[in-house]
mmCIF file of C-alpha atoms in Angstrom:
data_model
loop_
_atom_site.group_PDB
_atom_site.id
_atom_site.type_symbol
_atom_site.label_atom_id
_atom_site.label_comp_id
_atom_site.label_asym_id
_atom_site.label_seq_id
_atom_site.Cartn_x
_atom_site.Cartn_y
_atom_site.Cartn_z
ATOM 1 C CA MET A 1 132.867 124.026 49.873
ATOM 2 C CA MET A 2 129.357 125.497 48.808
ATOM 3 C CA ALA A 3 126.564 123.353 51.190
ATOM 4 C CA ALA A 4 123.623 121.618 50.325
ATOM 5 C CA ARG A 5 121.447 124.412 52.451
ATOM 6 C CA GLU A 6 122.872 126.926 50.348
ATOM 7 C CA ILE A 7 121.885 126.205 46.815
ATOM 8 C CA MET A 8 119.151 124.049 47.509
ATOM 9 C CA THR A 9 115.653 124.854 46.707
ATOM 10 C CA LYS A 10 113.145 125.654 49.778
ATOM 11 C CA ASN A 11 110.135 125.516 48.112
ATOM 12 C CA VAL A 12 108.948 121.975 48.422
ATOM 13 C CA ILE A 13 105.233 120.890 47.617
ATOM 14 C CA SER A 14 104.267 117.354 49.153
ATOM 15 C CA ILE A 15 101.798 115.648 48.319
ATOM 16 C CA SER A 16 99.835 112.026 50.021
ATOM 17 C CA GLY A 17 100.686 108.326 49.276
ATOM 18 C CA SER A 18 97.040 107.729 48.753
ATOM 19 C CA ALA A 19 96.397 110.584 45.773
ATOM 20 C CA THR A 20 95.963 110.095 42.489
ATOM 21 C CA VAL A 21 98.817 110.191 39.892
ATOM 22 C CA ALA A 22 96.286 112.651 37.663
ATOM 23 C CA GLU A 23 96.144 114.533 41.147
ATOM 24 C CA ALA A 24 99.964 114.404 40.958
ATOM 25 C CA VAL A 25 100.377 115.969 37.207
ATOM 26 C CA ASP A 26 97.668 118.458 38.392
ATOM 27 C CA LEU A 27 99.774 119.496 41.270
ATOM 28 C CA MET A 28 103.778 119.813 39.420
ATOM 29 C CA LYS A 29 101.851 121.833 36.123
ATOM 30 C CA GLU A 30 100.406 123.870 38.885
ATOM 31 C CA LYS A 31 103.689 124.777 40.985
ATOM 32 C CA GLY A 32 105.854 124.041 38.137
ATOM 33 C CA LEU A 33 108.099 121.168 39.655
ATOM 34 C CA ARG A 34 109.622 118.180 38.456
ATOM 35 C CA ALA A 35 108.929 116.592 41.627
ATOM 36 C CA LEU A 36 107.049 115.698 44.986
ATOM 37 C CA ILE A 37 108.130 114.643 48.127
ATOM 38 C CA VAL A 38 105.586 111.746 49.660
ATOM 39 C CA ASP A 39 104.201 113.018 53.334
ATOM 40 C CA ARG A 40 104.920 110.876 55.897
ATOM 41 C CA ARG A 41 102.298 108.996 57.915
ATOM 42 C CA ASN A 42 104.180 109.360 60.993
ATOM 43 C CA GLU A 43 107.394 111.089 62.808
ATOM 44 C CA GLU A 44 109.189 107.584 62.227
ATOM 45 C CA ASP A 45 107.981 106.814 58.356
ATOM 46 C CA PRO A 46 110.728 107.587 55.657
ATOM 47 C CA TYR A 47 110.375 110.296 52.881
ATOM 48 C CA GLY A 48 109.187 109.775 49.619
ATOM 49 C CA MET A 49 109.048 110.854 46.440
ATOM 50 C CA VAL A 50 107.493 111.003 43.051
ATOM 51 C CA THR A 51 109.237 112.527 40.056
ATOM 52 C CA GLU A 52 108.160 113.598 36.797
ATOM 53 C CA THR A 53 110.020 110.314 35.437
ATOM 54 C CA ASP A 54 108.455 107.894 37.111
ATOM 55 C CA ILE A 55 105.197 109.562 35.682
ATOM 56 C CA VAL A 56 106.290 109.267 32.494
ATOM 57 C CA TYR A 57 108.154 105.937 32.536
ATOM 58 C CA LYS A 58 105.591 104.109 34.657
ATOM 59 C CA VAL A 59 102.439 105.186 33.784
ATOM 60 C CA ALA A 60 102.204 107.367 30.540
ATOM 61 C CA ALA A 61 104.235 104.484 28.728
ATOM 62 C CA HIS A 62 102.085 102.269 29.245
ATOM 63 C CA GLY A 63 99.264 103.786 29.348
ATOM 64 C CA HIS A 64 97.967 103.527 32.762
ATOM 65 C CA GLY A 65 95.060 105.735 33.646
ATOM 66 C CA PRO A 66 96.315 108.225 35.661
ATOM 67 C CA LYS A 67 93.171 108.683 37.430
ATOM 68 C CA GLU A 68 92.772 105.520 38.679
ATOM 69 C CA MET A 69 96.710 104.730 40.030
ATOM 70 C CA ARG A 70 97.957 106.059 42.820
ATOM 71 C CA VAL A 71 101.253 107.884 43.700
ATOM 72 C CA TYR A 72 102.229 105.301 46.002
ATOM 73 C CA GLN A 73 102.490 102.438 43.363
ATOM 74 C CA ILE A 74 105.025 104.413 41.600
ATOM 75 C CA MET A 75 107.018 106.619 44.571
ATOM 76 C CA THR A 76 110.819 106.461 45.366
ATOM 77 C CA LYS A 77 110.261 105.483 48.975
ATOM 78 C CA PRO A 78 112.109 105.392 51.135
ATOM 79 C CA CYS A 79 114.555 107.541 48.718
ATOM 80 C CA ILE A 80 117.993 109.081 49.546
ATOM 81 C CA VAL A 81 118.337 111.901 51.680
ATOM 82 C CA VAL A 82 120.998 114.407 51.813
ATOM 83 C CA PRO A 83 121.786 116.539 55.138
ATOM 84 C CA PRO A 84 121.784 120.228 55.054
ATOM 85 C CA ASP A 85 125.576 120.590 55.209
ATOM 86 C CA LEU A 86 127.044 118.224 52.889
ATOM 87 C CA GLY A 87 129.130 119.833 50.511
ATOM 88 C CA VAL A 88 128.144 120.494 46.745
ATOM 89 C CA GLU A 89 130.483 118.462 45.406
ATOM 90 C CA TYR A 90 129.928 115.565 47.598
ATOM 91 C CA VAL A 91 126.222 116.117 46.494
ATOM 92 C CA ALA A 92 127.108 115.529 42.887
ATOM 93 C CA ARG A 93 129.319 112.144 43.853
ATOM 94 C CA LEU A 94 126.477 110.572 45.759
ATOM 95 C CA PHE A 95 123.817 111.215 43.028
ATOM 96 C CA ALA A 96 126.437 110.191 40.117
ATOM 97 C CA ASN A 97 126.990 107.177 42.458
ATOM 98 C CA THR A 98 123.469 106.132 42.822
ATOM 99 C CA LYS A 99 122.419 107.246 39.943
ATOM 100 C CA ILE A 100 119.469 110.027 41.022
ATOM 101 C CA ARG A 101 118.996 113.594 39.976
ATOM 102 C CA ARG A 102 117.008 115.047 43.101
ATOM 103 C CA ALA A 103 116.586 114.521 46.927
ATOM 104 C CA PRO A 104 114.940 115.702 49.640
ATOM 105 C CA VAL A 105 117.072 117.361 52.074
ATOM 106 C CA VAL A 106 116.527 116.591 55.667
ATOM 107 C CA GLN A 107 117.766 117.251 59.197
ATOM 108 C CA GLY A 108 115.100 116.269 61.258
ATOM 109 C CA ARG A 109 112.461 117.700 59.244
ATOM 110 C CA LEU A 110 112.329 118.190 55.415
ATOM 111 C CA LEU A 111 114.587 121.606 54.518
ATOM 112 C CA GLY A 112 114.109 121.469 51.082
ATOM 113 C CA VAL A 113 115.028 119.672 47.490
ATOM 114 C CA ILE A 114 118.407 119.927 45.595
ATOM 115 C CA SER A 115 118.697 118.483 42.125
ATOM 116 C CA ILE A 116 121.409 118.536 39.645
ATOM 117 C CA SER A 117 119.706 121.832 38.184
ATOM 118 C CA ASP A 118 120.276 123.663 41.485
ATOM 119 C CA ILE A 119 124.143 122.355 41.125
ATOM 120 C CA LEU A 120 124.709 123.133 37.789
ATOM 121 C CA ARG A 121 123.389 126.826 38.466
ATOM 122 C CA LYS A 122 123.392 128.033 41.660
ATOM 123 C CA SER A 123 127.144 126.289 42.855
ATOM 124 C CA ASP A 124 130.710 127.542 42.444
ATOM 125 C CA PHE A 125 131.825 124.427 40.783
ATOM 126 C CA VAL A 126 132.979 126.071 37.355
ATOM 127 C CA GLU A 127 134.761 128.874 39.095
ATOM 128 C CA LYS A 128 136.134 126.630 42.074
ATOM 129 C CA PRO A 129 136.863 123.205 40.989
ATOM 130 C CA LYS A 130 137.877 121.003 44.001
ATOM 131 C CA ALA A 131 139.898 118.689 42.468
ATOM 132 C CA ASP A 132 141.614 117.445 45.506
ATOM 133 C CA PHE A 133 138.152 117.154 47.748
ATOM 134 C CA TYR A 134 138.349 113.493 47.548
ATOM 135 C CA GLY A 135 141.250 111.099 46.188
ATOM 136 C CA TYR A 136 140.232 110.171 43.034
ATOM 137 C CA GLY A 137 142.208 109.508 39.962
ATOM 138 C CA SER A 138 140.513 109.956 36.469
ATOM 139 C CA TYR A 139 136.781 108.949 36.123
ATOM 140 C CA MET A 140 137.115 108.079 32.760
ATOM 141 C CA ASP A 141 139.283 104.880 34.030
ATOM 142 C CA ASP A 142 136.198 104.248 35.565
ATOM 143 C CA PRO A 143 133.417 102.377 33.450
ATOM 144 C CA GLU A 144 130.929 102.690 35.650
ATOM 145 C CA VAL A 145 130.876 106.451 34.967
ATOM 146 C CA LEU A 146 130.487 106.134 31.311
ATOM 147 C CA GLN A 147 127.424 104.338 32.054
ATOM 148 C CA GLU A 148 125.630 107.089 33.685
ATOM 149 C CA ARG A 149 122.453 107.188 31.453
ATOM 150 C CA GLU A 150 120.294 105.392 34.109
ATOM 151 C CA TYR A 151 117.108 105.658 35.070
ATOM 152 C CA ASP A 152 117.260 107.749 38.776
ATOM 153 C CA VAL A 153 114.609 106.163 40.852
ATOM 154 C CA MET B 1 97.008 110.696 19.262
ATOM 155 C CA VAL B 2 99.490 113.927 19.892
ATOM 156 C CA GLN B 3 102.446 113.727 18.257
ATOM 157 C CA ALA B 4 106.233 114.138 19.095
ATOM 158 C CA LYS B 5 106.231 117.300 17.087
ATOM 159 C CA ASP B 6 102.663 119.011 18.714
ATOM 160 C CA ILE B 7 105.095 119.010 22.189
ATOM 161 C CA MET B 8 108.953 118.890 21.884
ATOM 162 C CA THR B 9 110.201 122.549 22.352
ATOM 163 C CA ALA B 10 111.566 123.958 18.669
ATOM 164 C CA ASP B 11 114.124 126.407 20.561
ATOM 165 C CA VAL B 12 117.229 124.233 20.496
ATOM 166 C CA ILE B 13 120.465 125.436 20.703
ATOM 167 C CA SER B 14 123.302 123.325 19.609
ATOM 168 C CA ILE B 15 127.140 123.235 20.893
ATOM 169 C CA SER B 16 130.475 122.110 19.336
ATOM 170 C CA GLY B 17 131.826 118.961 20.431
ATOM 171 C CA SER B 18 134.969 120.838 20.901
ATOM 172 C CA ALA B 19 133.287 123.659 23.203
ATOM 173 C CA THR B 20 134.260 123.461 26.785
ATOM 174 C CA ILE B 21 132.013 122.366 29.275
ATOM 175 C CA ALA B 22 132.443 126.080 31.496
ATOM 176 C CA GLU B 23 130.753 127.040 28.000
ATOM 177 C CA ALA B 24 128.146 124.993 27.748
ATOM 178 C CA VAL B 25 127.477 126.083 31.525
ATOM 179 C CA GLU B 26 127.287 129.248 30.655
ATOM 180 C CA LEU B 27 124.881 128.699 27.558
ATOM 181 C CA MET B 28 122.396 126.192 29.481
ATOM 182 C CA LYS B 29 122.614 129.014 32.531
ATOM 183 C CA GLU B 30 121.547 131.457 29.834
ATOM 184 C CA LYS B 31 119.004 129.674 27.888
ATOM 185 C CA GLY B 32 117.529 128.111 30.640
ATOM 186 C CA LEU B 33 118.597 124.702 29.008
ATOM 187 C CA ARG B 34 119.012 121.141 30.283
ATOM 188 C CA SER B 35 120.234 120.030 27.592
ATOM 189 C CA LEU B 36 122.410 121.335 24.606
ATOM 190 C CA ILE B 37 122.688 119.166 20.986
ATOM 191 C CA VAL B 38 125.583 118.860 20.060
ATOM 192 C CA ASP B 39 126.481 119.821 15.976
ATOM 193 C CA ARG B 40 126.953 117.563 13.444
ATOM 194 C CA ARG B 41 130.310 117.510 12.406
ATOM 195 C CA THR B 42 129.004 116.576 8.377
ATOM 196 C CA VAL B 43 125.733 115.882 7.682
ATOM 197 C CA GLU B 44 126.408 112.046 7.350
ATOM 198 C CA ASP B 45 127.339 112.432 11.309
ATOM 199 C CA PRO B 46 124.979 111.138 13.993
ATOM 200 C CA TYR B 47 123.417 114.107 16.493
ATOM 201 C CA GLY B 48 124.916 114.367 20.044
ATOM 202 C CA ILE B 49 123.621 115.910 22.898
ATOM 203 C CA VAL B 50 125.330 116.912 26.518
ATOM 204 C CA THR B 51 122.846 117.116 29.652
ATOM 205 C CA GLU B 52 123.034 118.499 33.170
ATOM 206 C CA THR B 53 123.264 115.063 34.138
ATOM 207 C CA ASP B 54 126.297 113.890 32.142
ATOM 208 C CA ILE B 55 128.231 117.461 33.480
ATOM 209 C CA VAL B 56 127.096 116.889 37.272
ATOM 210 C CA TYR B 57 127.543 112.921 37.403
ATOM 211 C CA LYS B 58 130.658 113.462 35.513
ATOM 212 C CA VAL B 59 132.409 116.914 35.892
ATOM 213 C CA ALA B 60 131.210 118.399 38.971
ATOM 214 C CA ALA B 61 130.992 115.143 40.945
ATOM 215 C CA TYR B 62 134.631 114.441 40.541
ATOM 216 C CA GLY B 63 136.159 118.468 40.531
ATOM 217 C CA HIS B 64 137.255 118.278 37.454
ATOM 218 C CA ASP B 65 137.896 121.950 36.079
ATOM 219 C CA PRO B 66 134.969 122.899 33.634
ATOM 220 C CA LYS B 67 137.367 125.133 31.704
ATOM 221 C CA GLY B 68 139.267 122.006 31.174
ATOM 222 C CA MET B 69 137.339 120.201 30.054
ATOM 223 C CA ARG B 70 135.501 119.776 26.855
ATOM 224 C CA VAL B 71 132.622 118.680 25.543
ATOM 225 C CA PHE B 72 133.110 115.740 23.578
ATOM 226 C CA GLU B 73 134.499 114.112 26.446
ATOM 227 C CA ILE B 74 130.684 113.545 28.427
ATOM 228 C CA MET B 75 128.515 113.469 25.336
ATOM 229 C CA THR B 76 126.270 111.128 24.670
ATOM 230 C CA LYS B 77 126.889 110.430 20.649
ATOM 231 C CA PRO B 78 125.039 108.965 19.059
ATOM 232 C CA CYS B 79 121.737 109.602 21.095
ATOM 233 C CA VAL B 80 118.503 108.224 20.477
ATOM 234 C CA VAL B 81 116.761 110.849 18.072
ATOM 235 C CA VAL B 82 112.968 110.720 17.589
ATOM 236 C CA PRO B 83 111.200 110.669 14.803
ATOM 237 C CA PRO B 84 108.767 113.804 15.076
ATOM 238 C CA ASP B 85 105.086 112.354 13.843
ATOM 239 C CA LEU B 86 105.467 109.399 16.614
ATOM 240 C CA GLY B 87 103.290 109.577 19.521
ATOM 241 C CA VAL B 88 103.800 110.368 22.583
ATOM 242 C CA GLU B 89 103.126 107.107 24.207
ATOM 243 C CA TYR B 90 105.363 105.673 22.042
ATOM 244 C CA VAL B 91 107.792 108.363 22.945
ATOM 245 C CA ALA B 92 107.123 107.738 27.016
ATOM 246 C CA ARG B 93 107.897 104.091 26.297
ATOM 247 C CA LEU B 94 110.937 104.914 24.355
ATOM 248 C CA PHE B 95 112.620 106.996 26.906
ATOM 249 C CA ALA B 96 110.885 104.405 29.839
ATOM 250 C CA ASN B 97 112.715 101.305 27.955
ATOM 251 C CA THR B 98 116.453 103.068 26.613
ATOM 252 C CA LYS B 99 116.667 104.882 30.060
ATOM 253 C CA ILE B 100 116.801 108.457 29.053
ATOM 254 C CA ARG B 101 114.691 111.657 29.390
ATOM 255 C CA ARG B 102 115.095 113.671 26.335
ATOM 256 C CA ALA B 103 116.032 113.272 22.598
ATOM 257 C CA PRO B 104 116.268 115.330 19.536
ATOM 258 C CA VAL B 105 113.626 115.447 17.219
ATOM 259 C CA VAL B 106 114.731 114.685 13.843
ATOM 260 C CA GLN B 107 114.234 114.489 10.499
ATOM 261 C CA GLY B 108 116.559 114.648 7.750
ATOM 262 C CA ARG B 109 117.506 117.606 9.688
ATOM 263 C CA LEU B 110 117.136 118.763 13.327
ATOM 264 C CA LEU B 111 113.328 119.611 14.707
ATOM 265 C CA GLY B 112 113.503 120.094 18.335
ATOM 266 C CA VAL B 113 114.185 118.055 21.374
ATOM 267 C CA ILE B 114 111.456 116.238 23.609
ATOM 268 C CA SER B 115 111.672 115.414 27.089
ATOM 269 C CA VAL B 116 109.433 114.025 30.084
ATOM 270 C CA SER B 117 108.924 117.614 31.029
ATOM 271 C CA ASP B 118 106.986 117.882 27.587
ATOM 272 C CA ILE B 119 105.320 114.642 27.779
ATOM 273 C CA LEU B 120 103.935 115.677 31.496
ATOM 274 C CA THR B 121 102.985 119.217 30.955
ATOM 275 C CA LYS B 122 101.773 119.113 27.298
ATOM 276 C CA GLY B 123 101.009 115.623 26.578
ATOM 277 C CA ASP B 124 97.123 114.272 26.995
ATOM 278 C CA PHE B 125 98.019 111.293 28.954
ATOM 279 C CA VAL B 126 96.227 112.072 31.615
ATOM 280 C CA GLU B 127 92.631 113.264 29.973
ATOM 281 C CA LYS B 128 93.256 110.273 27.683
ATOM 282 C CA PRO B 129 95.110 107.519 28.245
ATOM 283 C CA LYS B 130 96.267 104.946 25.280
ATOM 284 C CA ARG B 131 96.164 101.338 25.747
ATOM 285 C CA LEU B 132 98.923 101.334 23.352
ATOM 286 C CA PHE B 133 99.285 97.810 21.488
ATOM 287 C CA ILE B 134 95.219 97.529 21.819
ATOM 288 C CA GLU B 135 94.999 96.110 17.869
ATOM 289 C CA ASP B 136 97.137 93.051 19.106
ATOM 290 C CA GLU B 137 94.850 92.960 22.361
ATOM 291 C CA ILE B 138 91.667 93.150 19.548
ATOM 292 C CA ASP B 139 93.631 90.388 17.370
ATOM 293 C CA VAL B 140 93.801 87.968 20.520
ATOM 294 C CA ALA B 141 90.638 88.526 21.731
ATOM 295 C CA ARG B 142 89.430 87.421 18.667
ATOM 296 C CA GLN B 143 91.175 84.464 18.243
ATOM 297 C CA ASP B 144 89.550 83.868 21.610
ATOM 298 C CA ALA B 145 86.528 84.504 20.628
ATOM 299 C CA ARG B 146 86.895 81.698 17.863
ATOM 300 C CA GLN B 147 88.104 79.208 19.362
ATOM 301 C CA ILE B 148 85.357 79.671 22.247
ATOM 302 C CA CYS B 149 82.537 79.439 19.809
ATOM 303 C CA GLN B 150 84.032 76.474 17.844
ATOM 304 C CA GLU B 151 83.890 74.528 21.277
ATOM 305 C CA GLN B 152 81.328 75.588 23.148
ATOM 306 C CA GLY B 153 78.802 76.544 19.895
ATOM 307 C CA ALA B 154 78.268 79.146 17.706
ATOM 308 C CA THR B 155 74.545 80.143 20.240
ATOM 309 C CA SER B 156 76.214 79.606 23.798
ATOM 310 C CA PRO B 157 76.655 82.561 26.438
ATOM 311 C CA ALA B 158 80.005 82.163 26.250
ATOM 312 C CA CYS B 159 80.455 83.035 22.470
ATOM 313 C CA ALA B 160 78.407 85.818 22.427
ATOM 314 C CA ALA B 161 80.257 86.972 26.068
ATOM 315 C CA ALA B 162 83.717 86.471 24.474
ATOM 316 C CA TRP B 163 82.214 88.509 21.172
ATOM 317 C CA ASP B 164 81.149 91.659 22.857
ATOM 318 C CA VAL B 165 84.902 91.903 24.289
ATOM 319 C CA VAL B 166 86.001 92.205 20.980
ATOM 320 C CA GLU B 167 83.468 94.999 20.124
ATOM 321 C CA GLU B 168 84.525 96.835 23.630
ATOM 322 C CA LEU B 169 87.728 96.647 22.774
ATOM 323 C CA GLN B 170 87.111 98.082 19.386
ATOM 324 C CA ALA B 171 85.239 101.020 20.711
ATOM 325 C CA THR B 172 88.113 101.919 23.144
ATOM 326 C CA ALA B 173 90.280 101.501 20.340
ATOM 327 C CA SER B 174 88.190 103.970 17.741
ATOM 328 C CA HIS B 175 87.954 106.097 20.709
ATOM 329 C CA GLN B 176 91.092 106.448 21.351
ATOM 330 C CA ARG B 177 91.928 107.503 17.584
ATOM 331 C CA LYS B 178 90.826 110.585 17.811
#
């Protein structure tokens, strides 16, 4: 099984929780990113994340002024983190169960970000499906799976 | 107001519901897309969509063989569609309320796809945030003003202040419409 670290995006950009949403949008446009990691305030502080979905759902949809709103008002913190050696199918399962689409890869420090796009594009789930990696029956029996189109954070 | 058709992605790729997931993944990788529109079977048939999230949540997460599964097993059909002249703030509100991130833009036929990324990178909500229901806010402010003026007198400072609020809202609304 491929591990998270093999397919994660190592180019991570972080932002301060006190930055404005307009600054976050600028940074995302400039770097072509769909999410930014929110800096920890100290070593014990958890990681946070702000995504394009947060900005569209919580700012644009309400006509709030992005120059007046701050990242900390819309971020997800603490966010779910993935250990670098977690198998890709487990990452997919974790994402499906928690209804998220991306997460920072952390071991002591921030190593990267892994997203559903990374899983789709860089993993080997098409060439080598691992049906027996976990003893589950048909996913179609699970009503939860049929309503996965949920807001991720 | 910037409309869906101004910021949508007009380059849309569709796939048949009977195609395999492996074919869908191949097509998405090749074209650099996060979703494919599922062909209508007839003109009356609704549009469907299959996204990378569907594939990761329902196939990869269970170790199912993408060559043995079909698009119709995981697609969303009918899916929410957006009319081309809907304002971008309304698209954002619709997406937030229905918890979706992308939708086909349809008027009679398929015109494009609009996503949260299009709204973020091509919308003007940062430069020109728009209060969606400002006309309703004006109605309420006007009702408030009338009541205050009736209770406190047409020449009272409170009455004048209440009408100032209405005027400010109207100015904002007319500025937004530009």
